[in-house]
Amino acid sequence: MAEEKNGFVPKVVYALCTWCGSGGSETAAAFHLKYPENVRPFRVMCTGALDPAYTLRAFIEGADGVVVSGCHPGDCHYNTGNYRARRRIAAMKTILDTFGLDGDRVWLRWVAHGEGQKLVDTAKEFSDHMVEKGPNPLKERWDT
Ligand code: FES
């Protein structure tokens, strides 16, 4: 279970590219490494294929944070997809800051197929980070 503060357990969405991020997840599973239950992974073909609209939609639908993991620079199976993802996520952070959502609610971390421990550590670190950040401000606005 995730660390919690005042009963708050963040909803975390974790986008993993098929080749490296998901591979890291499979490696973690092979070694029985566990990430927090509040972290919900989903697969995209490449981090560069992750439409920024889906990231925004995750926040609109109640996610407290979104973390993205894909192949290390130079290792993307689609050559430059991860560079595209890096640019998009930098832009996404600016957009979130502009809307008062805090750009630090989106992280990009490189994870290779064999880096199961790194994937688990990233999930835990990000989840703990979201505990410190608190709930998605959109939820508070809509609940009042
Ligand atoms: S295939 Fe992994 S980031 Fe592009």
JSON list of C-alpha atoms and ligand atoms in Angstrom, two decimals:
[
{"chain": "A", "resi": 1, "resn": "MET", "atom": "CA", "xyz": [0.00, 0.00, 0.00]},
{"chain": "A", "resi": 2, "resn": "ALA", "atom": "CA", "xyz": [1.14, 3.51, -0.68]},
{"chain": "A", "resi": 3, "resn": "GLU", "atom": "CA", "xyz": [2.29, 5.82, 2.02]},
{"chain": "A", "resi": 4, "resn": "GLU", "atom": "CA", "xyz": [-0.58, 8.05, 2.97]},
{"chain": "A", "resi": 5, "resn": "LYS", "atom": "CA", "xyz": [-1.04, 11.34, 4.72]},
{"chain": "A", "resi": 6, "resn": "ASN", "atom": "CA", "xyz": [-4.28, 12.29, 6.45]},
{"chain": "A", "resi": 7, "resn": "GLY", "atom": "CA", "xyz": [-5.92, 9.29, 4.80]},
{"chain": "A", "resi": 8, "resn": "PHE", "atom": "CA", "xyz": [-5.04, 10.48, 1.32]},
{"chain": "A", "resi": 9, "resn": "VAL", "atom": "CA", "xyz": [-3.90, 7.76, -1.07]},
{"chain": "A", "resi": 10, "resn": "PRO", "atom": "CA", "xyz": [-3.13, 9.28, -4.48]},
{"chain": "A", "resi": 11, "resn": "LYS", "atom": "CA", "xyz": [-4.45, 7.88, -7.73]},
{"chain": "A", "resi": 12, "resn": "VAL", "atom": "CA", "xyz": [-1.42, 7.48, -9.94]},
{"chain": "A", "resi": 13, "resn": "VAL", "atom": "CA", "xyz": [-1.48, 6.61, -13.63]},
{"chain": "A", "resi": 14, "resn": "TYR", "atom": "CA", "xyz": [1.69, 5.04, -15.01]},
{"chain": "A", "resi": 15, "resn": "ALA", "atom": "CA", "xyz": [2.17, 5.02, -18.80]},
{"chain": "A", "resi": 16, "resn": "LEU", "atom": "CA", "xyz": [4.69, 2.44, -19.98]},
{"chain": "A", "resi": 17, "resn": "CYS", "atom": "CA", "xyz": [6.01, 2.01, -23.49]},
{"chain": "A", "resi": 18, "resn": "THR", "atom": "CA", "xyz": [5.65, -1.49, -24.89]},
{"chain": "A", "resi": 19, "resn": "TRP", "atom": "CA", "xyz": [9.32, -2.18, -25.35]},
{"chain": "A", "resi": 20, "resn": "CYS", "atom": "CA", "xyz": [11.14, -0.82, -22.31]},
{"chain": "A", "resi": 21, "resn": "GLY", "atom": "CA", "xyz": [8.67, 0.46, -19.72]},
{"chain": "A", "resi": 22, "resn": "SER", "atom": "CA", "xyz": [6.45, -2.61, -19.95]},
{"chain": "A", "resi": 23, "resn": "GLY", "atom": "CA", "xyz": [9.56, -4.75, -20.16]},
{"chain": "A", "resi": 24, "resn": "GLY", "atom": "CA", "xyz": [10.69, -3.24, -16.88]},
{"chain": "A", "resi": 25, "resn": "SER", "atom": "CA", "xyz": [7.30, -4.12, -15.42]},
{"chain": "A", "resi": 26, "resn": "GLU", "atom": "CA", "xyz": [7.72, -7.72, -16.62]},
{"chain": "A", "resi": 27, "resn": "THR", "atom": "CA", "xyz": [11.19, -7.88, -15.10]},
{"chain": "A", "resi": 28, "resn": "ALA", "atom": "CA", "xyz": [9.81, -6.56, -11.81]},
{"chain": "A", "resi": 29, "resn": "ALA", "atom": "CA", "xyz": [7.14, -9.25, -11.89]},
{"chain": "A", "resi": 30, "resn": "ALA", "atom": "CA", "xyz": [9.70, -11.95, -12.63]},
{"chain": "A", "resi": 31, "resn": "PHE", "atom": "CA", "xyz": [11.58, -10.94, -9.47]},
{"chain": "A", "resi": 32, "resn": "HIS", "atom": "CA", "xyz": [8.37, -10.56, -7.43]},
{"chain": "A", "resi": 33, "resn": "LEU", "atom": "CA", "xyz": [8.99, -6.86, -6.96]},
{"chain": "A", "resi": 34, "resn": "LYS", "atom": "CA", "xyz": [5.82, -4.96, -6.12]},
{"chain": "A", "resi": 35, "resn": "TYR", "atom": "CA", "xyz": [4.78, -1.39, -6.70]},
{"chain": "A", "resi": 36, "resn": "PRO", "atom": "CA", "xyz": [2.00, 0.33, -4.73]},
{"chain": "A", "resi": 37, "resn": "GLU", "atom": "CA", "xyz": [-1.56, -0.77, -5.50]},
{"chain": "A", "resi": 38, "resn": "ASN", "atom": "CA", "xyz": [-2.65, 2.81, -6.13]},
{"chain": "A", "resi": 39, "resn": "VAL", "atom": "CA", "xyz": [-0.36, 2.97, -9.18]},
{"chain": "A", "resi": 40, "resn": "ARG", "atom": "CA", "xyz": [-2.30, 1.95, -12.29]},
{"chain": "A", "resi": 41, "resn": "PRO", "atom": "CA", "xyz": [-0.06, 1.07, -15.23]},
{"chain": "A", "resi": 42, "resn": "PHE", "atom": "CA", "xyz": [-1.15, 1.13, -18.84]},
{"chain": "A", "resi": 43, "resn": "ARG", "atom": "CA", "xyz": [0.73, 0.42, -22.01]},
{"chain": "A", "resi": 44, "resn": "VAL", "atom": "CA", "xyz": [1.37, 2.66, -24.98]},
{"chain": "A", "resi": 45, "resn": "MET", "atom": "CA", "xyz": [3.29, 1.54, -28.04]},
{"chain": "A", "resi": 46, "resn": "CYS", "atom": "CA", "xyz": [5.89, 4.25, -27.49]},
{"chain": "A", "resi": 47, "resn": "THR", "atom": "CA", "xyz": [6.05, 7.20, -25.09]},
{"chain": "A", "resi": 48, "resn": "GLY", "atom": "CA", "xyz": [6.06, 9.38, -28.20]},
{"chain": "A", "resi": 49, "resn": "ALA", "atom": "CA", "xyz": [2.61, 8.01, -29.02]},
{"chain": "A", "resi": 50, "resn": "LEU", "atom": "CA", "xyz": [1.14, 9.22, -25.74]},
{"chain": "A", "resi": 51, "resn": "ASP", "atom": "CA", "xyz": [-1.22, 11.98, -26.78]},
{"chain": "A", "resi": 52, "resn": "PRO", "atom": "CA", "xyz": [-1.07, 14.91, -24.33]},
{"chain": "A", "resi": 53, "resn": "ALA", "atom": "CA", "xyz": [-4.87, 14.94, -24.40]},
{"chain": "A", "resi": 54, "resn": "TYR", "atom": "CA", "xyz": [-4.84, 11.59, -22.56]},
{"chain": "A", "resi": 55, "resn": "THR", "atom": "CA", "xyz": [-2.64, 13.03, -19.86]},
{"chain": "A", "resi": 56, "resn": "LEU", "atom": "CA", "xyz": [-5.02, 15.94, -19.42]},
{"chain": "A", "resi": 57, "resn": "ARG", "atom": "CA", "xyz": [-7.96, 13.57, -19.44]},
{"chain": "A", "resi": 58, "resn": "ALA", "atom": "CA", "xyz": [-6.38, 11.55, -16.63]},
{"chain": "A", "resi": 59, "resn": "PHE", "atom": "CA", "xyz": [-6.38, 14.68, -14.47]},
{"chain": "A", "resi": 60, "resn": "ILE", "atom": "CA", "xyz": [-9.90, 15.63, -15.47]},
{"chain": "A", "resi": 61, "resn": "GLU", "atom": "CA", "xyz": [-11.05, 12.14, -14.50]},
{"chain": "A", "resi": 62, "resn": "GLY", "atom": "CA", "xyz": [-9.44, 12.32, -11.09]},
{"chain": "A", "resi": 63, "resn": "ALA", "atom": "CA", "xyz": [-5.84, 11.16, -11.30]},
{"chain": "A", "resi": 64, "resn": "ASP", "atom": "CA", "xyz": [-3.52, 12.91, -8.86]},
{"chain": "A", "resi": 65, "resn": "GLY", "atom": "CA", "xyz": [-0.42, 12.33, -10.96]},
{"chain": "A", "resi": 66, "resn": "VAL", "atom": "CA", "xyz": [0.84, 10.79, -14.18]},
{"chain": "A", "resi": 67, "resn": "VAL", "atom": "CA", "xyz": [4.22, 9.19, -14.61]},
{"chain": "A", "resi": 68, "resn": "VAL", "atom": "CA", "xyz": [5.60, 8.04, -17.96]},
{"chain": "A", "resi": 69, "resn": "SER", "atom": "CA", "xyz": [8.42, 5.56, -18.52]},
{"chain": "A", "resi": 70, "resn": "GLY", "atom": "CA", "xyz": [9.99, 4.50, -21.75]},
{"chain": "A", "resi": 71, "resn": "CYS", "atom": "CA", "xyz": [13.25, 3.61, -23.38]},
{"chain": "A", "resi": 72, "resn": "HIS", "atom": "CA", "xyz": [16.41, 5.48, -22.50]},
{"chain": "A", "resi": 73, "resn": "PRO", "atom": "CA", "xyz": [17.56, 8.18, -24.96]},
{"chain": "A", "resi": 74, "resn": "GLY", "atom": "CA", "xyz": [18.97, 6.49, -28.03]},
{"chain": "A", "resi": 75, "resn": "ASP", "atom": "CA", "xyz": [17.12, 3.22, -27.32]},
{"chain": "A", "resi": 76, "resn": "CYS", "atom": "CA", "xyz": [13.58, 4.03, -28.52]},
{"chain": "A", "resi": 77, "resn": "HIS", "atom": "CA", "xyz": [12.34, 1.31, -30.85]},
{"chain": "A", "resi": 78, "resn": "TYR", "atom": "CA", "xyz": [10.82, 4.03, -33.00]},
{"chain": "A", "resi": 79, "resn": "ASN", "atom": "CA", "xyz": [14.03, 6.05, -33.09]},
{"chain": "A", "resi": 80, "resn": "THR", "atom": "CA", "xyz": [12.93, 9.40, -31.71]},
{"chain": "A", "resi": 81, "resn": "GLY", "atom": "CA", "xyz": [9.63, 8.72, -29.95]},
{"chain": "A", "resi": 82, "resn": "ASN", "atom": "CA", "xyz": [11.10, 9.25, -26.51]},
{"chain": "A", "resi": 83, "resn": "TYR", "atom": "CA", "xyz": [12.56, 12.60, -27.57]},
{"chain": "A", "resi": 84, "resn": "ARG", "atom": "CA", "xyz": [9.09, 13.60, -28.74]},
{"chain": "A", "resi": 85, "resn": "ALA", "atom": "CA", "xyz": [7.73, 12.47, -25.38]},
{"chain": "A", "resi": 86, "resn": "ARG", "atom": "CA", "xyz": [10.30, 14.56, -23.56]},
{"chain": "A", "resi": 87, "resn": "ARG", "atom": "CA", "xyz": [9.26, 17.68, -25.49]},
{"chain": "A", "resi": 88, "resn": "ARG", "atom": "CA", "xyz": [5.56, 16.96, -25.02]},
{"chain": "A", "resi": 89, "resn": "ILE", "atom": "CA", "xyz": [5.90, 16.38, -21.30]},
{"chain": "A", "resi": 90, "resn": "ALA", "atom": "CA", "xyz": [7.90, 19.59, -20.89]},
{"chain": "A", "resi": 91, "resn": "ALA", "atom": "CA", "xyz": [5.04, 21.40, -22.65]},
{"chain": "A", "resi": 92, "resn": "MET", "atom": "CA", "xyz": [2.51, 19.52, -20.53]},
{"chain": "A", "resi": 93, "resn": "LYS", "atom": "CA", "xyz": [4.22, 20.71, -17.36]},
{"chain": "A", "resi": 94, "resn": "THR", "atom": "CA", "xyz": [3.87, 24.30, -18.54]},
{"chain": "A", "resi": 95, "resn": "ILE", "atom": "CA", "xyz": [0.20, 23.77, -19.38]},
{"chain": "A", "resi": 96, "resn": "LEU", "atom": "CA", "xyz": [-0.47, 22.24, -15.96]},
{"chain": "A", "resi": 97, "resn": "ASP", "atom": "CA", "xyz": [1.31, 25.12, -14.25]},
{"chain": "A", "resi": 98, "resn": "THR", "atom": "CA", "xyz": [-0.81, 27.54, -16.27]},
{"chain": "A", "resi": 99, "resn": "PHE", "atom": "CA", "xyz": [-4.00, 25.82, -15.11]},
{"chain": "A", "resi": 100, "resn": "GLY", "atom": "CA", "xyz": [-2.81, 25.78, -11.49]},
{"chain": "A", "resi": 101, "resn": "LEU", "atom": "CA", "xyz": [-2.46, 22.01, -11.48]},
{"chain": "A", "resi": 102, "resn": "ASP", "atom": "CA", "xyz": [1.29, 21.94, -10.82]},
{"chain": "A", "resi": 103, "resn": "GLY", "atom": "CA", "xyz": [3.52, 20.62, -13.60]},
{"chain": "A", "resi": 104, "resn": "ASP", "atom": "CA", "xyz": [5.36, 18.47, -11.09]},
{"chain": "A", "resi": 105, "resn": "ARG", "atom": "CA", "xyz": [2.37, 16.13, -11.15]},
{"chain": "A", "resi": 106, "resn": "VAL", "atom": "CA", "xyz": [3.80, 14.70, -14.37]},
{"chain": "A", "resi": 107, "resn": "TRP", "atom": "CA", "xyz": [7.11, 12.89, -14.45]},
{"chain": "A", "resi": 108, "resn": "LEU", "atom": "CA", "xyz": [9.08, 11.25, -17.25]},
{"chain": "A", "resi": 109, "resn": "ARG", "atom": "CA", "xyz": [11.60, 8.59, -16.24]},
{"chain": "A", "resi": 110, "resn": "TRP", "atom": "CA", "xyz": [13.60, 6.30, -18.49]},
{"chain": "A", "resi": 111, "resn": "VAL", "atom": "CA", "xyz": [13.35, 2.61, -17.65]},
{"chain": "A", "resi": 112, "resn": "ALA", "atom": "CA", "xyz": [14.99, -0.18, -19.65]},
{"chain": "A", "resi": 113, "resn": "HIS", "atom": "CA", "xyz": [13.58, -3.67, -20.05]},
{"chain": "A", "resi": 114, "resn": "GLY", "atom": "CA", "xyz": [15.90, -5.09, -17.41]},
{"chain": "A", "resi": 115, "resn": "GLU", "atom": "CA", "xyz": [15.37, -2.30, -14.89]},
{"chain": "A", "resi": 116, "resn": "GLY", "atom": "CA", "xyz": [12.52, -3.80, -12.89]},
{"chain": "A", "resi": 117, "resn": "GLN", "atom": "CA", "xyz": [13.83, -2.41, -9.61]},
{"chain": "A", "resi": 118, "resn": "LYS", "atom": "CA", "xyz": [14.07, 1.07, -11.12]},
{"chain": "A", "resi": 119, "resn": "LEU", "atom": "CA", "xyz": [10.48, 0.85, -12.33]},
{"chain": "A", "resi": 120, "resn": "VAL", "atom": "CA", "xyz": [9.27, -0.15, -8.85]},
{"chain": "A", "resi": 121, "resn": "ASP", "atom": "CA", "xyz": [11.38, 2.55, -7.20]},
{"chain": "A", "resi": 122, "resn": "THR", "atom": "CA", "xyz": [10.00, 5.15, -9.62]},
{"chain": "A", "resi": 123, "resn": "ALA", "atom": "CA", "xyz": [6.42, 4.09, -8.89]},
{"chain": "A", "resi": 124, "resn": "LYS", "atom": "CA", "xyz": [7.00, 4.29, -5.13]},
{"chain": "A", "resi": 125, "resn": "GLU", "atom": "CA", "xyz": [8.90, 7.58, -5.32]},
{"chain": "A", "resi": 126, "resn": "PHE", "atom": "CA", "xyz": [6.26, 9.18, -7.50]},
{"chain": "A", "resi": 127, "resn": "SER", "atom": "CA", "xyz": [3.41, 7.90, -5.34]},
{"chain": "A", "resi": 128, "resn": "ASP", "atom": "CA", "xyz": [5.10, 9.27, -2.20]},
{"chain": "A", "resi": 129, "resn": "HIS", "atom": "CA", "xyz": [5.68, 12.53, -4.05]},
{"chain": "A", "resi": 130, "resn": "MET", "atom": "CA", "xyz": [1.96, 12.74, -4.82]},
{"chain": "A", "resi": 131, "resn": "VAL", "atom": "CA", "xyz": [1.17, 12.10, -1.15]},
{"chain": "A", "resi": 132, "resn": "GLU", "atom": "CA", "xyz": [3.25, 15.17, -0.35]},
{"chain": "A", "resi": 133, "resn": "LYS", "atom": "CA", "xyz": [1.57, 17.18, -3.13]},
{"chain": "A", "resi": 134, "resn": "GLY", "atom": "CA", "xyz": [-1.91, 16.26, -1.97]},
{"chain": "A", "resi": 135, "resn": "PRO", "atom": "CA", "xyz": [-5.02, 15.73, -4.07]},
{"chain": "A", "resi": 136, "resn": "ASN", "atom": "CA", "xyz": [-5.42, 16.95, -7.62]},
{"chain": "A", "resi": 137, "resn": "PRO", "atom": "CA", "xyz": [-6.69, 20.54, -7.21]},
{"chain": "A", "resi": 138, "resn": "LEU", "atom": "CA", "xyz": [-9.36, 19.92, -9.85]},
{"chain": "A", "resi": 139, "resn": "LYS", "atom": "CA", "xyz": [-11.06, 17.45, -7.52]},
{"chain": "A", "resi": 140, "resn": "GLU", "atom": "CA", "xyz": [-11.24, 20.03, -4.74]},
{"chain": "A", "resi": 141, "resn": "ARG", "atom": "CA", "xyz": [-12.72, 22.61, -7.11]},
{"chain": "A", "resi": 142, "resn": "TRP", "atom": "CA", "xyz": [-15.38, 20.22, -8.33]},
{"chain": "A", "resi": 143, "resn": "ASP", "atom": "CA", "xyz": [-16.21, 18.91, -4.85]},
{"chain": "A", "resi": 144, "resn": "THR", "atom": "CA", "xyz": [-17.06, 22.41, -3.53]},
{"chain": "B", "resi": 1, "resn": "FES", "atom": "S1", "xyz": [9.55, 2.43, -27.84]},
{"chain": "B", "resi": 1, "resn": "FES", "atom": "FE1", "xyz": [10.05, 2.88, -25.76]},
{"chain": "B", "resi": 1, "resn": "FES", "atom": "S2", "xyz": [10.03, 5.03, -25.74]},
{"chain": "B", "resi": 1, "resn": "FES", "atom": "FE2", "xyz": [9.72, 4.58, -27.83]}
]
